[in-house]
Amino acid sequence: MSNARATHLSRRGILAAGGALGLGAVLAACGDDDAKSGGSDKETAAAKSGPWTFKDDRGPTAKTDKTPATIVSFIGVAAALHDYGIESKGVFGPTKLKDGKADVQAGDLDISKVTIIGNEWGQFNIEKYAALSPDVLITTMFDSAGTLWYVPEESKKKILAVGAPTVGISVYDVQLPQPLQRMLELAKSLGADTTSAAITAAKRRFEDAAARLRAAAKAKPDIKVLVGSASQDIFYVSGSNLSVDLEYFKALGVNFVEPSAAALKASGGWYENLSWENVDKYGADIIMMDNRTSAIQPADITEGTWKKLPAVKADQVIARNPEPILSYDKCAPLLEDLATAIESAKKVS
């Protein structure tokens, strides 16, 4: 395996197959984050009138003299904060496609209005970052060590030297409602009106979608769901442990294809890698495929072994984002789509 492939695996293979480990690729530092959700003027003014603190998921409490105004965040976090009315001035992570359009991880962000500090794994322009005079740096965390996702290890000392506190929201080995609640708490700390009609409706939609998915899984317990991601040489099959979305779906009753512990061991528990010749190792009725631009999309897979899979032939393949945007507005459709797939699925495995 080349160094490039190894880097790809730490970023995409692991995440794409079901999670993210980020080992040797990100930064464990002190914490700070920010979010704002269509807040009322009074609440926003109150939040900005004095010191701001937020205890991040590593334990430390991030502190600033006033509510952070200049926010730099991982693109998925920026997208979530945008849904709550908080705008990041700088972003890093997959943001802009080669054709200039927004990456799927940008959500509803207008990427023309943000400074892109890095667009790929390992990219983080410290000069651009420093020039923004950031008040806070925000990202997620995909391991138990509290390393900050997409903050390059080799640059961490210089990044921290800029002086902005950091906040990490954990999405490692927890179920989806937990980081959703944490992001909402962060938004509230920054002045968002978390009781607004829009946010209340989004949260209700998420709860309704969860109930629907539970009912669908209970009604069709024999429908098996395989979670995969495609690269040129490897097909990754994710285990349901560690990943924030899959752990929750499993808790709701979804019947996932589970690689053995031995098969998952090489990736730290995230995924099993198969050759395309062995892509039919597991029987599945529904296949959830990584929709990020780092992965080959189902329509572009040319391997004959893929096309012969019963779920593929039955057109029972749906999209999955292994790095869900942590707002209720963006997560509700994830549950709805899986519920729809299970409700309409034919038993083909």
mmCIF file of C-alpha atoms in Angstrom:
data_model
loop_
_atom_site.group_PDB
_atom_site.id
_atom_site.type_symbol
_atom_site.label_atom_id
_atom_site.label_comp_id
_atom_site.label_asym_id
_atom_site.label_seq_id
_atom_site.Cartn_x
_atom_site.Cartn_y
_atom_site.Cartn_z
ATOM 1 C CA MET A 1 0.000 0.000 0.000
ATOM 2 C CA SER A 2 1.415 3.376 -1.017
ATOM 3 C CA ASN A 3 1.663 6.327 1.343
ATOM 4 C CA ALA A 4 -1.027 8.027 -0.693
ATOM 5 C CA ARG A 5 -3.309 5.044 -0.213
ATOM 6 C CA ALA A 6 -2.549 4.941 3.496
ATOM 7 C CA THR A 7 -3.498 8.606 3.768
ATOM 8 C CA HIS A 8 -6.629 7.900 1.788
ATOM 9 C CA LEU A 9 -7.565 5.121 4.167
ATOM 10 C CA SER A 10 -7.151 7.225 7.282
ATOM 11 C CA ARG A 11 -9.333 9.915 5.758
ATOM 12 C CA ARG A 12 -11.757 8.050 3.563
ATOM 13 C CA GLY A 13 -11.366 4.332 3.825
ATOM 14 C CA ILE A 14 -12.064 4.384 7.528
ATOM 15 C CA LEU A 15 -14.651 7.120 7.412
ATOM 16 C CA ALA A 16 -16.087 6.046 4.121
ATOM 17 C CA ALA A 17 -16.439 2.528 5.363
ATOM 18 C CA GLY A 18 -18.151 3.559 8.483
ATOM 19 C CA GLY A 19 -16.330 6.095 10.549
ATOM 20 C CA ALA A 20 -13.167 8.064 10.892
ATOM 21 C CA LEU A 21 -10.083 7.316 12.889
ATOM 22 C CA GLY A 22 -7.957 10.304 11.965
ATOM 23 C CA LEU A 23 -4.868 8.687 13.538
ATOM 24 C CA GLY A 24 -1.675 10.558 12.770
ATOM 25 C CA ALA A 25 -3.612 13.035 10.742
ATOM 26 C CA VAL A 26 -5.208 15.425 13.140
ATOM 27 C CA LEU A 27 -4.538 17.471 16.211
ATOM 28 C CA ALA A 28 -5.328 16.929 19.843
ATOM 29 C CA ALA A 29 -5.523 20.376 21.399
ATOM 30 C CA CYS A 30 -7.615 22.504 23.729
ATOM 31 C CA GLY A 31 -11.166 23.219 22.825
ATOM 32 C CA ASP A 32 -13.593 25.755 21.534
ATOM 33 C CA ASP A 33 -16.502 25.796 19.050
ATOM 34 C CA ASP A 34 -19.361 27.879 17.959
ATOM 35 C CA ALA A 35 -22.836 27.805 16.561
ATOM 36 C CA LYS A 36 -25.723 30.158 16.156
ATOM 37 C CA SER A 37 -29.216 29.383 15.057
ATOM 38 C CA GLY A 38 -31.491 32.080 13.829
ATOM 39 C CA GLY A 39 -31.408 33.579 17.309
ATOM 40 C CA SER A 40 -33.519 36.406 18.603
ATOM 41 C CA ASP A 41 -31.904 39.848 18.765
ATOM 42 C CA LYS A 42 -32.201 40.025 22.549
ATOM 43 C CA GLU A 43 -30.668 36.627 23.139
ATOM 44 C CA THR A 44 -27.904 37.280 20.629
ATOM 45 C CA ALA A 45 -27.098 40.611 22.257
ATOM 46 C CA ALA A 46 -27.017 38.972 25.666
ATOM 47 C CA ALA A 47 -24.635 36.307 24.439
ATOM 48 C CA LYS A 48 -22.245 38.919 23.075
ATOM 49 C CA SER A 49 -22.294 41.161 26.110
ATOM 50 C CA GLY A 50 -19.837 39.220 28.235
ATOM 51 C CA PRO A 51 -17.361 36.341 28.455
ATOM 52 C CA TRP A 52 -18.164 33.143 26.608
ATOM 53 C CA THR A 53 -17.364 29.603 27.698
ATOM 54 C CA PHE A 54 -18.131 26.181 26.337
ATOM 55 C CA LYS A 55 -16.984 22.820 27.658
ATOM 56 C CA ASP A 56 -16.050 20.684 24.711
ATOM 57 C CA ASP A 57 -16.137 16.909 24.500
ATOM 58 C CA ARG A 58 -12.486 16.479 25.512
ATOM 59 C CA GLY A 59 -13.196 18.037 28.893
ATOM 60 C CA PRO A 60 -11.508 21.464 28.780
ATOM 61 C CA THR A 61 -13.632 24.600 28.824
ATOM 62 C CA ALA A 62 -12.988 26.990 25.973
ATOM 63 C CA LYS A 63 -13.000 30.624 27.039
ATOM 64 C CA THR A 64 -13.084 33.946 25.229
ATOM 65 C CA ASP A 65 -13.702 37.499 26.415
ATOM 66 C CA LYS A 66 -16.774 37.725 24.227
ATOM 67 C CA THR A 67 -18.832 35.449 22.025
ATOM 68 C CA PRO A 68 -16.699 34.350 19.061
ATOM 69 C CA ALA A 69 -17.457 36.323 15.937
ATOM 70 C CA THR A 70 -14.721 35.137 13.589
ATOM 71 C CA ILE A 71 -15.218 31.408 13.354
ATOM 72 C CA VAL A 72 -13.086 28.918 11.468
ATOM 73 C CA SER A 73 -14.496 25.416 11.256
ATOM 74 C CA PHE A 74 -14.435 22.104 9.474
ATOM 75 C CA ILE A 75 -16.802 22.310 6.524
ATOM 76 C CA GLY A 76 -19.353 19.878 7.948
ATOM 77 C CA VAL A 77 -19.451 21.814 11.215
ATOM 78 C CA ALA A 78 -19.777 25.083 9.314
ATOM 79 C CA ALA A 79 -22.748 23.603 7.456
ATOM 80 C CA ALA A 80 -24.409 22.553 10.716
ATOM 81 C CA LEU A 81 -23.809 25.930 12.332
ATOM 82 C CA HIS A 82 -25.214 27.636 9.249
ATOM 83 C CA ASP A 83 -28.478 25.779 9.807
ATOM 84 C CA TYR A 84 -28.592 27.420 13.241
ATOM 85 C CA GLY A 85 -27.784 30.854 11.885
ATOM 86 C CA ILE A 86 -24.065 30.931 12.702
ATOM 87 C CA GLU A 87 -21.714 31.709 9.873
ATOM 88 C CA SER A 88 -18.093 30.608 9.685
ATOM 89 C CA LYS A 89 -15.684 33.001 8.020
ATOM 90 C CA GLY A 90 -13.134 30.311 7.279
ATOM 91 C CA VAL A 91 -13.561 26.615 6.515
ATOM 92 C CA PHE A 92 -11.345 23.613 5.948
ATOM 93 C CA GLY A 93 -12.153 20.211 4.508
ATOM 94 C CA PRO A 94 -13.959 19.239 1.279
ATOM 95 C CA THR A 95 -15.694 22.458 0.270
ATOM 96 C CA LYS A 96 -15.433 23.160 -3.462
ATOM 97 C CA LEU A 97 -15.543 20.701 -6.341
ATOM 98 C CA LYS A 98 -13.367 21.035 -9.423
ATOM 99 C CA ASP A 99 -16.302 22.551 -11.304
ATOM 100 C CA GLY A 100 -16.649 25.221 -8.618
ATOM 101 C CA LYS A 101 -19.821 23.816 -7.098
ATOM 102 C CA ALA A 102 -20.180 23.081 -3.406
ATOM 103 C CA ASP A 103 -19.177 19.710 -2.029
ATOM 104 C CA VAL A 104 -21.949 17.621 -0.479
ATOM 105 C CA GLN A 105 -20.416 18.263 2.940
ATOM 106 C CA ALA A 106 -21.042 21.996 2.573
ATOM 107 C CA GLY A 107 -24.781 21.548 3.019
ATOM 108 C CA ASP A 108 -26.598 24.824 2.344
ATOM 109 C CA LEU A 109 -23.534 27.020 2.787
ATOM 110 C CA ASP A 110 -22.816 29.661 0.173
ATOM 111 C CA ILE A 111 -19.175 28.710 -0.302
ATOM 112 C CA SER A 112 -18.492 31.938 -2.175
ATOM 113 C CA LYS A 113 -18.809 33.764 1.136
ATOM 114 C CA VAL A 114 -16.194 31.816 3.094
ATOM 115 C CA THR A 115 -12.411 31.712 3.028
ATOM 116 C CA ILE A 116 -11.305 28.201 2.141
ATOM 117 C CA ILE A 117 -8.248 27.428 4.251
ATOM 118 C CA GLY A 118 -7.927 23.890 2.935
ATOM 119 C CA ASN A 119 -9.992 21.906 0.457
ATOM 120 C CA GLU A 120 -8.419 18.469 0.819
ATOM 121 C CA TRP A 121 -7.011 16.153 3.450
ATOM 122 C CA GLY A 122 -3.733 17.572 4.781
ATOM 123 C CA GLN A 123 -4.385 21.088 3.489
ATOM 124 C CA PHE A 124 -4.517 23.905 6.022
ATOM 125 C CA ASN A 125 -3.197 27.289 4.959
ATOM 126 C CA ILE A 126 -1.883 28.767 8.184
ATOM 127 C CA GLU A 127 -1.301 32.188 6.617
ATOM 128 C CA LYS A 128 -4.945 32.451 5.559
ATOM 129 C CA TYR A 129 -6.021 31.190 8.952
ATOM 130 C CA ALA A 130 -3.941 33.725 10.840
ATOM 131 C CA ALA A 131 -5.041 36.553 8.546
ATOM 132 C CA LEU A 132 -8.640 35.998 9.636
ATOM 133 C CA SER A 133 -7.671 36.642 13.286
ATOM 134 C CA PRO A 134 -9.900 33.757 14.329
ATOM 135 C CA ASP A 135 -11.731 33.775 17.634
ATOM 136 C CA VAL A 136 -12.246 30.018 17.629
ATOM 137 C CA LEU A 137 -11.517 26.867 15.614
ATOM 138 C CA ILE A 138 -14.203 24.195 15.546
ATOM 139 C CA THR A 139 -14.288 20.637 14.286
ATOM 140 C CA THR A 140 -15.416 17.133 15.114
ATOM 141 C CA MET A 141 -13.491 14.239 16.643
ATOM 142 C CA PHE A 142 -13.470 10.672 15.339
ATOM 143 C CA ASP A 143 -11.343 8.925 17.945
ATOM 144 C CA SER A 144 -11.104 8.452 21.691
ATOM 145 C CA ALA A 145 -7.919 10.515 21.885
ATOM 146 C CA GLY A 146 -9.757 13.735 21.051
ATOM 147 C CA THR A 147 -7.827 14.518 17.882
ATOM 148 C CA LEU A 148 -9.333 17.328 15.865
ATOM 149 C CA TRP A 149 -10.635 16.208 12.512
ATOM 150 C CA TYR A 150 -8.858 17.628 9.470
ATOM 151 C CA VAL A 151 -6.363 19.658 11.503
ATOM 152 C CA PRO A 152 -3.000 18.364 10.207
ATOM 153 C CA GLU A 153 -0.709 16.872 12.824
ATOM 154 C CA GLU A 154 2.364 18.301 11.137
ATOM 155 C CA SER A 155 0.966 21.836 11.370
ATOM 156 C CA LYS A 156 -0.657 21.706 14.777
ATOM 157 C CA LYS A 157 1.948 23.703 16.691
ATOM 158 C CA LYS A 158 1.777 26.589 14.233
ATOM 159 C CA ILE A 159 -2.022 26.447 14.129
ATOM 160 C CA LEU A 160 -2.283 26.570 17.904
ATOM 161 C CA ALA A 161 0.277 29.357 18.013
ATOM 162 C CA VAL A 162 -2.206 31.612 16.242
ATOM 163 C CA GLY A 163 -3.935 31.704 19.600
ATOM 164 C CA ALA A 164 -7.554 30.821 18.927
ATOM 165 C CA PRO A 165 -9.091 28.276 21.295
ATOM 166 C CA THR A 166 -10.443 25.071 19.787
ATOM 167 C CA VAL A 167 -13.614 23.081 20.334
ATOM 168 C CA GLY A 168 -14.170 19.478 19.351
ATOM 169 C CA ILE A 169 -17.546 17.746 19.164
ATOM 170 C CA SER A 170 -17.190 13.986 19.471
ATOM 171 C CA VAL A 171 -18.767 11.738 16.872
ATOM 172 C CA TYR A 172 -16.823 8.659 17.983
ATOM 173 C CA ASP A 173 -18.640 5.612 19.313
ATOM 174 C CA VAL A 174 -21.769 7.580 20.247
ATOM 175 C CA GLN A 175 -25.263 7.594 18.806
ATOM 176 C CA LEU A 176 -26.390 10.427 16.548
ATOM 177 C CA PRO A 177 -28.705 12.210 19.028
ATOM 178 C CA GLN A 178 -25.760 12.980 21.327
ATOM 179 C CA PRO A 179 -23.674 15.137 18.958
ATOM 180 C CA LEU A 180 -26.859 16.669 17.595
ATOM 181 C CA GLN A 181 -27.729 17.818 21.096
ATOM 182 C CA ARG A 182 -24.179 19.025 21.700
ATOM 183 C CA MET A 183 -24.240 21.121 18.528
ATOM 184 C CA LEU A 184 -27.572 22.575 19.587
ATOM 185 C CA GLU A 185 -26.150 23.429 23.031
ATOM 186 C CA LEU A 186 -23.228 25.110 21.355
ATOM 187 C CA ALA A 187 -25.599 27.112 19.190
ATOM 188 C CA LYS A 188 -27.528 28.234 22.242
ATOM 189 C CA SER A 189 -24.341 29.292 24.021
ATOM 190 C CA LEU A 190 -23.619 31.551 21.082
ATOM 191 C CA GLY A 191 -27.001 33.252 21.180
ATOM 192 C CA ALA A 192 -29.191 31.057 19.013
ATOM 193 C CA ASP A 193 -32.874 30.947 19.779
ATOM 194 C CA THR A 194 -33.076 27.178 20.063
ATOM 195 C CA THR A 195 -36.808 27.403 20.722
ATOM 196 C CA SER A 196 -37.494 29.014 17.351
ATOM 197 C CA ALA A 197 -40.239 27.553 15.205
ATOM 198 C CA ALA A 198 -37.777 26.368 12.552
ATOM 199 C CA ILE A 199 -35.510 24.531 14.973
ATOM 200 C CA THR A 200 -38.429 23.070 16.900
ATOM 201 C CA ALA A 201 -39.938 21.769 13.658
ATOM 202 C CA ALA A 202 -36.628 20.282 12.502
ATOM 203 C CA LYS A 203 -36.161 18.485 15.802
ATOM 204 C CA ARG A 204 -39.725 17.145 15.689
ATOM 205 C CA ARG A 205 -39.150 15.925 12.140
ATOM 206 C CA PHE A 206 -36.016 14.092 13.299
ATOM 207 C CA GLU A 207 -37.898 12.439 16.160
ATOM 208 C CA ASP A 208 -40.730 11.440 13.841
ATOM 209 C CA ALA A 209 -38.239 10.014 11.366
ATOM 210 C CA ALA A 210 -36.618 7.972 14.127
ATOM 211 C CA ALA A 211 -39.994 6.533 15.092
ATOM 212 C CA ARG A 212 -40.713 5.728 11.455
ATOM 213 C CA LEU A 213 -37.362 3.984 10.992
ATOM 214 C CA ARG A 214 -37.892 1.947 14.162
ATOM 215 C CA ALA A 215 -41.305 0.860 12.888
ATOM 216 C CA ALA A 216 -39.942 -0.029 9.449
ATOM 217 C CA ALA A 217 -37.127 -2.115 10.920
ATOM 218 C CA LYS A 218 -39.556 -3.900 13.231
ATOM 219 C CA ALA A 219 -41.948 -4.652 10.380
ATOM 220 C CA LYS A 220 -39.162 -6.068 8.168
ATOM 221 C CA PRO A 221 -36.521 -7.529 10.505
ATOM 222 C CA ASP A 222 -35.172 -9.847 7.811
ATOM 223 C CA ILE A 223 -34.116 -6.991 5.506
ATOM 224 C CA LYS A 224 -30.315 -6.871 5.693
ATOM 225 C CA VAL A 225 -28.489 -3.596 5.099
ATOM 226 C CA LEU A 226 -24.861 -3.470 3.977
ATOM 227 C CA VAL A 227 -22.897 -0.228 4.348
ATOM 228 C CA GLY A 228 -20.199 0.268 1.752
ATOM 229 C CA SER A 229 -17.836 2.654 0.064
ATOM 230 C CA ALA A 230 -16.102 2.279 -3.261
ATOM 231 C CA SER A 231 -12.559 3.077 -4.293
ATOM 232 C CA GLN A 232 -10.649 2.017 -7.378
ATOM 233 C CA ASP A 233 -9.148 -1.099 -5.824
ATOM 234 C CA ILE A 234 -11.131 -1.720 -2.655
ATOM 235 C CA PHE A 235 -14.745 -2.058 -1.589
ATOM 236 C CA TYR A 236 -15.092 -1.150 2.080
ATOM 237 C CA VAL A 237 -17.771 -2.830 4.186
ATOM 238 C CA SER A 238 -18.468 -0.946 7.381
ATOM 239 C CA GLY A 239 -19.245 -2.403 10.752
ATOM 240 C CA SER A 240 -22.044 -0.686 12.619
ATOM 241 C CA ASN A 241 -19.968 0.085 15.714
ATOM 242 C CA LEU A 242 -18.119 3.403 16.206
ATOM 243 C CA SER A 243 -20.029 5.322 13.512
ATOM 244 C CA VAL A 244 -22.421 7.919 14.884
ATOM 245 C CA ASP A 245 -25.185 7.243 12.368
ATOM 246 C CA LEU A 246 -24.929 3.462 12.154
ATOM 247 C CA GLU A 247 -24.870 2.952 15.911
ATOM 248 C CA TYR A 248 -28.119 4.897 16.136
ATOM 249 C CA PHE A 249 -29.757 3.102 13.224
ATOM 250 C CA LYS A 250 -28.811 -0.222 14.797
ATOM 251 C CA ALA A 251 -30.319 0.897 18.113
ATOM 252 C CA LEU A 252 -33.534 1.610 16.203
ATOM 253 C CA GLY A 253 -33.537 -1.984 14.993
ATOM 254 C CA VAL A 254 -31.907 -1.875 11.556
ATOM 255 C CA ASN A 255 -30.428 -5.264 10.627
ATOM 256 C CA PHE A 256 -26.902 -4.509 9.425
ATOM 257 C CA VAL A 257 -24.438 -6.834 7.749
ATOM 258 C CA GLU A 258 -21.610 -7.089 10.281
ATOM 259 C CA PRO A 259 -18.047 -8.027 9.320
ATOM 260 C CA SER A 260 -16.338 -10.181 11.934
ATOM 261 C CA ALA A 261 -14.163 -8.653 14.631
ATOM 262 C CA ALA A 262 -11.151 -10.265 13.001
ATOM 263 C CA ALA A 263 -12.003 -8.691 9.650
ATOM 264 C CA LEU A 264 -12.419 -5.280 11.270
ATOM 265 C CA LYS A 265 -9.259 -5.479 13.358
ATOM 266 C CA ALA A 266 -6.899 -4.011 10.775
ATOM 267 C CA SER A 267 -8.919 -0.782 10.638
ATOM 268 C CA GLY A 268 -9.353 -0.412 14.366
ATOM 269 C CA GLY A 269 -12.914 -1.661 14.176
ATOM 270 C CA TRP A 270 -14.271 0.501 11.389
ATOM 271 C CA TYR A 271 -14.454 -1.575 8.207
ATOM 272 C CA GLU A 272 -13.393 -4.628 6.251
ATOM 273 C CA ASN A 273 -11.792 -4.121 2.875
ATOM 274 C CA LEU A 274 -12.702 -6.458 0.043
ATOM 275 C CA SER A 275 -11.361 -6.834 -3.457
ATOM 276 C CA TRP A 276 -13.910 -6.258 -6.174
ATOM 277 C CA GLU A 277 -13.719 -9.973 -6.947
ATOM 278 C CA ASN A 278 -15.025 -10.657 -3.444
ATOM 279 C CA VAL A 279 -17.613 -7.885 -3.255
ATOM 280 C CA ASP A 280 -20.344 -10.530 -3.057
ATOM 281 C CA LYS A 281 -18.991 -11.944 0.230
ATOM 282 C CA TYR A 282 -22.065 -10.769 2.129
ATOM 283 C CA GLY A 283 -25.693 -11.068 1.170
ATOM 284 C CA ALA A 284 -27.652 -7.828 1.430
ATOM 285 C CA ASP A 285 -31.089 -6.533 0.506
ATOM 286 C CA ILE A 286 -30.167 -2.838 0.718
ATOM 287 C CA ILE A 287 -26.764 -1.245 0.189
ATOM 288 C CA MET A 288 -25.967 2.172 1.659
ATOM 289 C CA MET A 289 -23.150 3.811 -0.289
ATOM 290 C CA ASP A 290 -20.837 6.665 0.672
ATOM 291 C CA ASN A 291 -22.052 9.783 -1.145
ATOM 292 C CA ARG A 292 -18.978 11.930 -0.522
ATOM 293 C CA THR A 293 -16.866 13.025 -3.447
ATOM 294 C CA SER A 294 -13.943 11.023 -2.059
ATOM 295 C CA ALA A 295 -15.743 7.807 -3.008
ATOM 296 C CA ILE A 296 -16.702 6.378 -6.377
ATOM 297 C CA GLN A 297 -20.444 6.746 -6.762
ATOM 298 C CA PRO A 298 -22.657 3.733 -7.616
ATOM 299 C CA ALA A 299 -23.480 5.011 -11.107
ATOM 300 C CA ASP A 300 -19.763 5.143 -11.881
ATOM 301 C CA ILE A 301 -18.835 1.666 -10.658
ATOM 302 C CA THR A 302 -17.938 -0.440 -13.680
ATOM 303 C CA GLU A 303 -16.970 -3.729 -12.009
ATOM 304 C CA GLY A 304 -19.167 -6.565 -13.196
ATOM 305 C CA THR A 305 -19.210 -8.155 -9.753
ATOM 306 C CA TRP A 306 -20.920 -5.046 -8.398
ATOM 307 C CA LYS A 307 -23.545 -5.005 -11.101
ATOM 308 C CA LYS A 308 -24.435 -8.630 -10.353
ATOM 309 C CA LEU A 309 -25.215 -7.997 -6.678
ATOM 310 C CA PRO A 310 -28.911 -8.730 -5.987
ATOM 311 C CA ALA A 311 -29.452 -5.386 -4.213
ATOM 312 C CA VAL A 312 -27.900 -3.528 -7.152
ATOM 313 C CA LYS A 313 -29.996 -5.434 -9.688
ATOM 314 C CA ALA A 314 -33.101 -4.671 -7.612
ATOM 315 C CA ASP A 315 -32.202 -0.965 -7.508
ATOM 316 C CA GLN A 316 -32.048 -1.086 -3.716
ATOM 317 C CA VAL A 317 -28.989 1.138 -3.290
ATOM 318 C CA ILE A 318 -29.225 4.391 -1.313
ATOM 319 C CA ALA A 319 -26.809 7.134 -0.334
ATOM 320 C CA ARG A 320 -25.113 7.585 3.014
ATOM 321 C CA ASN A 321 -22.861 10.362 4.331
ATOM 322 C CA PRO A 322 -20.380 8.911 6.870
ATOM 323 C CA GLU A 323 -19.841 12.484 8.095
ATOM 324 C CA PRO A 324 -23.417 13.654 8.703
ATOM 325 C CA ILE A 325 -24.028 17.380 9.024
ATOM 326 C CA LEU A 326 -24.978 17.715 12.679
ATOM 327 C CA SER A 327 -28.189 19.678 12.495
ATOM 328 C CA TYR A 328 -31.660 18.221 12.888
ATOM 329 C CA ASP A 329 -32.578 19.673 9.517
ATOM 330 C CA LYS A 330 -29.872 17.665 7.761
ATOM 331 C CA CYS A 331 -30.118 14.473 9.816
ATOM 332 C CA ALA A 332 -33.860 13.899 9.620
ATOM 333 C CA PRO A 333 -33.697 13.016 5.895
ATOM 334 C CA LEU A 334 -31.035 10.384 6.616
ATOM 335 C CA LEU A 335 -33.502 8.472 8.765
ATOM 336 C CA GLU A 336 -36.367 9.082 6.361
ATOM 337 C CA ASP A 337 -34.421 7.774 3.377
ATOM 338 C CA LEU A 338 -33.414 4.585 5.175
ATOM 339 C CA ALA A 339 -36.963 4.074 6.433
ATOM 340 C CA THR A 340 -38.300 4.459 2.897
ATOM 341 C CA ALA A 341 -35.750 1.977 1.577
ATOM 342 C CA ILE A 342 -36.653 -0.636 4.190
ATOM 343 C CA GLU A 343 -40.387 -0.093 3.779
ATOM 344 C CA SER A 344 -40.187 -0.681 0.021
ATOM 345 C CA ALA A 345 -37.381 -3.259 -0.052
ATOM 346 C CA LYS A 346 -37.827 -6.713 -1.545
ATOM 347 C CA LYS A 347 -36.008 -9.627 0.059
ATOM 348 C CA VAL A 348 -33.284 -10.432 -2.468
ATOM 349 C CA SER A 349 -30.456 -11.894 -0.370
#
